[in-house]
PDB file of C-alpha atoms in Angstrom:
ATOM      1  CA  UNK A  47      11.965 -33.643 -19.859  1.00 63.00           C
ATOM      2  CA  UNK A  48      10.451 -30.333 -21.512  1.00 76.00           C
ATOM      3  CA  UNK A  49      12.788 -27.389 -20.318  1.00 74.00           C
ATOM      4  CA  UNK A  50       9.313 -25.830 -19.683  1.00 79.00           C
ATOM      5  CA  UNK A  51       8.707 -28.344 -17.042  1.00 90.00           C
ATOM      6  CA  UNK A  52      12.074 -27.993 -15.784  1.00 88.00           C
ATOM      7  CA  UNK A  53      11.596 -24.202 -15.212  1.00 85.00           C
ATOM      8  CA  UNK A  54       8.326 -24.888 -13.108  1.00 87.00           C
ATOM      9  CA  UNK A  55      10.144 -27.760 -11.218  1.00 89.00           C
ATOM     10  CA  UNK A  56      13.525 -25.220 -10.409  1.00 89.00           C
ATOM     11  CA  UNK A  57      11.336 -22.397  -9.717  1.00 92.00           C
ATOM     12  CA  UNK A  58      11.682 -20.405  -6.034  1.00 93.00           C
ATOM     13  CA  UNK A  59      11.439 -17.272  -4.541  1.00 95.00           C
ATOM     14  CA  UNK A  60      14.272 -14.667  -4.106  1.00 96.00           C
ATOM     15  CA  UNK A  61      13.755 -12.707  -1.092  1.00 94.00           C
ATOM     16  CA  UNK A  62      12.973  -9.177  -1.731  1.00 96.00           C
ATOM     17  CA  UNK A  63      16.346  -8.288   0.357  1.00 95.00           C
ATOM     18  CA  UNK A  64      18.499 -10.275  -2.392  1.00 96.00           C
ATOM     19  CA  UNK A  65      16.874  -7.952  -5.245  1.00 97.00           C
ATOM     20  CA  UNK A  66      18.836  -5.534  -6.786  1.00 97.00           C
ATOM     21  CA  UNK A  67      19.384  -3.379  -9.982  1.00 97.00           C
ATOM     22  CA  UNK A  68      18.901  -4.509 -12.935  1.00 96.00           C
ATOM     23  CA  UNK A  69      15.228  -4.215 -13.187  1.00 96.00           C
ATOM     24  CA  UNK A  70      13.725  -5.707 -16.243  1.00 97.00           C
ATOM     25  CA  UNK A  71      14.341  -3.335 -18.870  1.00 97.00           C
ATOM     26  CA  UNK A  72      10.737  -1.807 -20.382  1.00 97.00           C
ATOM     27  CA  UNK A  73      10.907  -4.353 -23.406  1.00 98.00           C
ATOM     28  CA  UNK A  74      11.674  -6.954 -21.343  1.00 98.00           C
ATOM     29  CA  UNK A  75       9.131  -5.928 -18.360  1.00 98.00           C
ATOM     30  CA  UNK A  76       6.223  -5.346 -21.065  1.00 98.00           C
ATOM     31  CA  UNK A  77       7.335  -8.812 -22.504  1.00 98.00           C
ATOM     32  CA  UNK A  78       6.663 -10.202 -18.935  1.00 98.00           C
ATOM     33  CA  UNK A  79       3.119  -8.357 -18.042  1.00 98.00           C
ATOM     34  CA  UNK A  80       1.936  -9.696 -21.151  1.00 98.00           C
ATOM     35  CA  UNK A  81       2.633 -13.106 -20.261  1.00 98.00           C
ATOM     36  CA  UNK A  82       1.192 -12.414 -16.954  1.00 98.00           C
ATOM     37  CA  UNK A  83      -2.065 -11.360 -17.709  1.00 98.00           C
ATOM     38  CA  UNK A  84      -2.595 -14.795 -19.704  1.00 98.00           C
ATOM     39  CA  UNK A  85      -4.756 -16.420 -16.810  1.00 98.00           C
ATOM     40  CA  UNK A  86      -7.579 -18.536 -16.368  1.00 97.00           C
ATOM     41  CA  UNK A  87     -10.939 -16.010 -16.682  1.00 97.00           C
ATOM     42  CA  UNK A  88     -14.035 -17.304 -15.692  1.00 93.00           C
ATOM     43  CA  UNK A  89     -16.544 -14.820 -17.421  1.00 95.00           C
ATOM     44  CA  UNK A  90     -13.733 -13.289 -19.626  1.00 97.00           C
ATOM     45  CA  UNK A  91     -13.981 -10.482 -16.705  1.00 98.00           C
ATOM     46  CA  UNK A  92     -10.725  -9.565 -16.429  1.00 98.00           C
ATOM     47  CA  UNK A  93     -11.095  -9.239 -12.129  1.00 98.00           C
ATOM     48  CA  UNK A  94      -7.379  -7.941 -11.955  1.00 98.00           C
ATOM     49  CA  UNK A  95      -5.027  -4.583 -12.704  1.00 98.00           C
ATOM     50  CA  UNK A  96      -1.607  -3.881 -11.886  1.00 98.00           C
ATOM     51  CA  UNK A  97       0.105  -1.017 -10.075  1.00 98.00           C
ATOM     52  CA  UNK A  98       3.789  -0.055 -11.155  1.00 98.00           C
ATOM     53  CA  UNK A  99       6.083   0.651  -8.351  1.00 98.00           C
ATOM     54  CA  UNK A 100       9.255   2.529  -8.927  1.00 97.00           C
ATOM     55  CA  UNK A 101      12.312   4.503  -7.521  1.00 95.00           C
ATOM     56  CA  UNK A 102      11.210   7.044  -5.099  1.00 96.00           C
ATOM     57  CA  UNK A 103       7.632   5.974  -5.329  1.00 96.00           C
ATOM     58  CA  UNK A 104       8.897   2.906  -3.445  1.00 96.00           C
ATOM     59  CA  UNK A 105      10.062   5.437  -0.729  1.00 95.00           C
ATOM     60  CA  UNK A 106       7.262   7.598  -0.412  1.00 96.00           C
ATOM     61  CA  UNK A 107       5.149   4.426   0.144  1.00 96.00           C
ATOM     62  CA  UNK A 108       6.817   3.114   2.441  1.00 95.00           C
ATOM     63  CA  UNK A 109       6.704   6.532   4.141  1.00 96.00           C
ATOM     64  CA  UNK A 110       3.486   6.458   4.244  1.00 97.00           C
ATOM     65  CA  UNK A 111       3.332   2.499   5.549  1.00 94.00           C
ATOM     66  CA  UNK A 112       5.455   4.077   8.606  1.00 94.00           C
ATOM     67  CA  UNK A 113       3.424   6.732   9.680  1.00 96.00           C
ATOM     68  CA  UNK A 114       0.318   4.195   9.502  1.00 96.00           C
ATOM     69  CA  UNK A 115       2.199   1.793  11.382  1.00 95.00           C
ATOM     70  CA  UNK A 116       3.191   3.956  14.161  1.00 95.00           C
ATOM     71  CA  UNK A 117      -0.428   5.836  14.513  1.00 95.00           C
ATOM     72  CA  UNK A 118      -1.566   2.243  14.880  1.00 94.00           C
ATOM     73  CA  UNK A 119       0.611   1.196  17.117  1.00 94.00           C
ATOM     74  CA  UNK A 120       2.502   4.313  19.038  1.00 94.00           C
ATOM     75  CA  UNK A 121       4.854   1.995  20.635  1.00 95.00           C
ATOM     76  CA  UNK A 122       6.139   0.524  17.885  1.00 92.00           C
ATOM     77  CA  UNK A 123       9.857   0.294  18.069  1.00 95.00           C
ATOM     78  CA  UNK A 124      12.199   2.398  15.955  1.00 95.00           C
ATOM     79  CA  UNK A 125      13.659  -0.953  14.163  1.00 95.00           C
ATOM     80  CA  UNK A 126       9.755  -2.102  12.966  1.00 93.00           C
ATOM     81  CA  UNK A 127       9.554   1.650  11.530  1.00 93.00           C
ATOM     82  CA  UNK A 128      12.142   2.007   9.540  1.00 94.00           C
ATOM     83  CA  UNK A 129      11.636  -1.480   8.501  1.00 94.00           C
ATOM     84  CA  UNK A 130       8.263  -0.206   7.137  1.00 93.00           C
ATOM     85  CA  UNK A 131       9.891   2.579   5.706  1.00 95.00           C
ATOM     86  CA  UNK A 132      11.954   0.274   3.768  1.00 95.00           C
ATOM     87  CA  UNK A 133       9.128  -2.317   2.749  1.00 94.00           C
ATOM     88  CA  UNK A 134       9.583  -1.644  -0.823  1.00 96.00           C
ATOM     89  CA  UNK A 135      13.038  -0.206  -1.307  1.00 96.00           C
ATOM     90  CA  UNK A 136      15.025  -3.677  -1.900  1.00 97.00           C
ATOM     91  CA  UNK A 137      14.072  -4.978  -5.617  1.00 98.00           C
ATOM     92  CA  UNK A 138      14.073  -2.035  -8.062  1.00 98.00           C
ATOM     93  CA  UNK A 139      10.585  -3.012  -8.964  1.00 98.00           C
ATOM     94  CA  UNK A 140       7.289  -3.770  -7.011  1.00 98.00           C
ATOM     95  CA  UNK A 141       3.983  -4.744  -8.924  1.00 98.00           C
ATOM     96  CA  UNK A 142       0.801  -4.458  -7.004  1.00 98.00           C
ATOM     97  CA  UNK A 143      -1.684  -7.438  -8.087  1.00 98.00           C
ATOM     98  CA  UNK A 144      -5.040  -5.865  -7.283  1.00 98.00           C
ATOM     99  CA  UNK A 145      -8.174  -8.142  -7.551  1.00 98.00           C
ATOM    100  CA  UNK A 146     -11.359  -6.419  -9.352  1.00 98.00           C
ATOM    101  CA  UNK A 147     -14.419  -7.971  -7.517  1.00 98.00           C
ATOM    102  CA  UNK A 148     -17.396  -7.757  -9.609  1.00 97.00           C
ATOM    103  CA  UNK A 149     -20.155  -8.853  -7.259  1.00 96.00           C
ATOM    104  CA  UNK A 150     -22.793  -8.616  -9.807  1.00 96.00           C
ATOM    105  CA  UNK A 151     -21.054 -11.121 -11.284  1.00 97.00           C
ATOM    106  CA  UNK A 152     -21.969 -15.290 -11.693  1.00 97.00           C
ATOM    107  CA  UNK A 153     -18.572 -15.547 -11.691  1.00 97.00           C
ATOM    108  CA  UNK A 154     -18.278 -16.645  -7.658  1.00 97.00           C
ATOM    109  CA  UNK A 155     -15.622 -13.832  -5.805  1.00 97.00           C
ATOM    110  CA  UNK A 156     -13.263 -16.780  -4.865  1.00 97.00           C
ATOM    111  CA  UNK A 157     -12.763 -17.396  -8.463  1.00 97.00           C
ATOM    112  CA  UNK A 158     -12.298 -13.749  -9.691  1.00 98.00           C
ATOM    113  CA  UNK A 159      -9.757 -13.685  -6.733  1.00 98.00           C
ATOM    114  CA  UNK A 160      -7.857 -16.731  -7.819  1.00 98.00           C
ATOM    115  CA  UNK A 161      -7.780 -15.420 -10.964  1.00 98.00           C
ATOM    116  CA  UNK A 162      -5.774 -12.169  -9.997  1.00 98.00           C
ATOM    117  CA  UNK A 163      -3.892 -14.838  -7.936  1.00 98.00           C
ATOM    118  CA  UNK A 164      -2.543 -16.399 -10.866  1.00 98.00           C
ATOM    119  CA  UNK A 165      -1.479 -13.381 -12.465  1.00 98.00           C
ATOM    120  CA  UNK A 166       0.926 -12.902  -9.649  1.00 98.00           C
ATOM    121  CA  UNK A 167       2.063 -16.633 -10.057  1.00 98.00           C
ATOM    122  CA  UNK A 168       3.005 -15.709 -13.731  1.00 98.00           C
ATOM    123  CA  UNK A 169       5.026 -12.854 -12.963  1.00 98.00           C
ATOM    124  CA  UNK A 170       7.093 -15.328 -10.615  1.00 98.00           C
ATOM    125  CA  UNK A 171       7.217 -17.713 -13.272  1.00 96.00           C
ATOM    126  CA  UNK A 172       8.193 -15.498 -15.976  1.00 97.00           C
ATOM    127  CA  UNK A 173      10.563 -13.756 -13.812  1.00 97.00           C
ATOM    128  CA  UNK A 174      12.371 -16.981 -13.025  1.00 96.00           C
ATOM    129  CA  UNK A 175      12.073 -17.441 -16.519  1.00 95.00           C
ATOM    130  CA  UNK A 176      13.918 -14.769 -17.840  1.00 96.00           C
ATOM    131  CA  UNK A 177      16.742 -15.392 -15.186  1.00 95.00           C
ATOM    132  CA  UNK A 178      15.633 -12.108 -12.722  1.00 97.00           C
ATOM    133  CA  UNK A 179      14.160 -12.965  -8.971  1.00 97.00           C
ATOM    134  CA  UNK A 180      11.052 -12.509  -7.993  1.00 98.00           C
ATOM    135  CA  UNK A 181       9.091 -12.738  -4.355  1.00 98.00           C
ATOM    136  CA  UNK A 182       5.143 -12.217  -3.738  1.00 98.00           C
ATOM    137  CA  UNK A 183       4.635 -10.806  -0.674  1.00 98.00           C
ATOM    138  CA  UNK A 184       1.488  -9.328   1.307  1.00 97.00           C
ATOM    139  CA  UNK A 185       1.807  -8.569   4.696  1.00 95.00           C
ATOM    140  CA  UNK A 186      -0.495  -5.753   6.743  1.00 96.00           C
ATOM    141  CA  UNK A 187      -0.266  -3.434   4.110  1.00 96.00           C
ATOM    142  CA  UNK A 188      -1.788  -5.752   1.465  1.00 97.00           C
ATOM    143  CA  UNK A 189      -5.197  -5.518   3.557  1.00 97.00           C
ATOM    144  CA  UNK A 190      -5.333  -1.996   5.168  1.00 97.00           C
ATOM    145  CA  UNK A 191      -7.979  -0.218   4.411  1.00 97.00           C
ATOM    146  CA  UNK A 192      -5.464   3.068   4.496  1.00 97.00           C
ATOM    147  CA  UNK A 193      -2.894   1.811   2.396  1.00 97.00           C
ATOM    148  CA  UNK A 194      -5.914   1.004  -0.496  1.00 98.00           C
ATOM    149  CA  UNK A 195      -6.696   4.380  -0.691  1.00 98.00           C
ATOM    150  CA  UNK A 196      -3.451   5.485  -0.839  1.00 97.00           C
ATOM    151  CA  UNK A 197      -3.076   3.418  -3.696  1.00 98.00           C
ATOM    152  CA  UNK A 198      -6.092   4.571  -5.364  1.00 98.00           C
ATOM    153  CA  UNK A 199      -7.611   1.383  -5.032  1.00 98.00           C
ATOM    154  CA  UNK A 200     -11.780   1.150  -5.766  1.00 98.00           C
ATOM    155  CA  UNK A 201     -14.434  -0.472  -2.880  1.00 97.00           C
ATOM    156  CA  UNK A 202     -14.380  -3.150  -4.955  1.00 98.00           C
ATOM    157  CA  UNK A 203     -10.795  -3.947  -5.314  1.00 98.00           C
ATOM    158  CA  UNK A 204      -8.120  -5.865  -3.509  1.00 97.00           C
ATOM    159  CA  UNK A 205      -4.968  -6.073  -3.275  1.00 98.00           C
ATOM    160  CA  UNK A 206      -3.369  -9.772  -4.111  1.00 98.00           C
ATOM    161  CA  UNK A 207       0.307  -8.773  -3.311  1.00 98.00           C
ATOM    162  CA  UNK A 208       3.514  -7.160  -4.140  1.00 98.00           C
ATOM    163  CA  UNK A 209       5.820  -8.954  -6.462  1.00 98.00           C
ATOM    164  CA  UNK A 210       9.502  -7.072  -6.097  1.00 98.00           C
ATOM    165  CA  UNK A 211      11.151  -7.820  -9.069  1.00 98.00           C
ATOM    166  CA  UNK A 212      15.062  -6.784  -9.753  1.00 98.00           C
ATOM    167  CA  UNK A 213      18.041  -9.589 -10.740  1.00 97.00           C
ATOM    168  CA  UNK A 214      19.064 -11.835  -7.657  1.00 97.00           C
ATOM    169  CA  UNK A 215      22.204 -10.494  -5.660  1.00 95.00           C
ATOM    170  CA  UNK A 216      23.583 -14.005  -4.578  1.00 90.00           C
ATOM    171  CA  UNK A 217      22.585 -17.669  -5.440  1.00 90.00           C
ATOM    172  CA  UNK A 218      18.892 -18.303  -2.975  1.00 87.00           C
ATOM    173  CA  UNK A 219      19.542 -22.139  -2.543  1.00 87.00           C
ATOM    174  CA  UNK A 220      15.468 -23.930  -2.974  1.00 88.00           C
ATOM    175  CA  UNK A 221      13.880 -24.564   0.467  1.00 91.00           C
ATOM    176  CA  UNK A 222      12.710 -27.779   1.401  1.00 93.00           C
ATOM    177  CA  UNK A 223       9.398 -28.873  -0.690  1.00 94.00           C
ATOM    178  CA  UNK A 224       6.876 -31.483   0.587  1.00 95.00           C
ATOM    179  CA  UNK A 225       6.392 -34.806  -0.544  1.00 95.00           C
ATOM    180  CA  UNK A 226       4.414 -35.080  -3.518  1.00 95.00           C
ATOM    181  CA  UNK A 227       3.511 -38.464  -1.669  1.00 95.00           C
ATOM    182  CA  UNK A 228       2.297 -36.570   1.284  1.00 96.00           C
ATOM    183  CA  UNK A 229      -0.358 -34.662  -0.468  1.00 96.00           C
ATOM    184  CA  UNK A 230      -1.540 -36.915  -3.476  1.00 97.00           C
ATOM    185  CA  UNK A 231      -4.979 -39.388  -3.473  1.00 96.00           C
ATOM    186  CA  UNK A 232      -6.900 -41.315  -5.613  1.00 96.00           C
ATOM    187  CA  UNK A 233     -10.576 -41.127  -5.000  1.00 96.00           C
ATOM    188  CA  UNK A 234     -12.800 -44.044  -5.123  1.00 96.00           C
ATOM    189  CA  UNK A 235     -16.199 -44.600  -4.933  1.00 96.00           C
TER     190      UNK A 235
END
């Protein structure tokens, strides 16, 4: 079997908790976008960008996460805030996957989005790869219309998720995967 297929069969998520330093280093990280970007592109349209996420950015975000959080929800307890406020501190590195939707587009939105979707897929796959962790999360934040603009995001744009990237702190064992046999058919006519 092709070590290729190997990678993709071994492949799982490193929870953002069990990321630490190293990040990839900048050859190594610019190595790995480029891979990333390498998606299926209906159109050639090119419906995703990437935000960089990086020491005290992280914490200023997730500053700003808290005070959302808290004006949304005044009760929230002091545990939930500072676990907001710590959102993106973990890994040493967090990409933001943000969809472009062109609506003037033929290119239908669900494709466009799928697209972006993949390029977050990559960066787990090439992070795995290159022996670092990786974990795409979303959560609240990933659809707020508060947190968008804080990111400088357009009307038209999305975000997909935050990958935290950094090297794995202890071995993740693989949770349990379904049966291929459980979610395989033939059609006939």
């Amino acid at each position: 079997m092709s070590r290729s297929l190997s990678l993709l069969q071994q492949r799982h998520s490193v929870p953002s908790r069990q990321l630490g330093e190293p990040a990839p280093d900048e050859a190594t990280l610019h190595a790995l976008l480029e891979a990333a970007i390498r998606v299926p592109d209906h159109g050639k349209l090119v419906p995703f960008r990437l935000i960089r996420l990086q020491g005290d950015a992280k914490l200023r975000l997730g500053e700003q996460l808290a005070t959302i959080a808290i004006r949304n929800n005044p009760e929230l307890s002091e545990a939930k805030q500072e676990k907001e406020r710590l959102r993106y501190t973990f890994a040493p590195l967090v990409l933001v996957v943000v969809a472009r939707i062109d609506s003037q587009s033929k290119v239908p939105e669900i494709e466009q989005k799928l697209c972006a979707g993949n390029v977050a897929y990559n960066l787990l796959l090439g992070a795995y790869a290159l022996g670092l962790g990786a974990q795409w999360l979303t959560g609240w934040a990933a659809y707020d219309n508060e947190v968008a603009a804080i990111l400088g995001l357009a009307q038209h744009e999305h975000v997909i998720g935050f990958v935290h990237l950094g090297t794995p702190q202890l071995d993740v064992p693989d949770r349990d995967r379904p049966a291929l046999a459980d979610l395989l058919s033939t059609w006939t006519p």
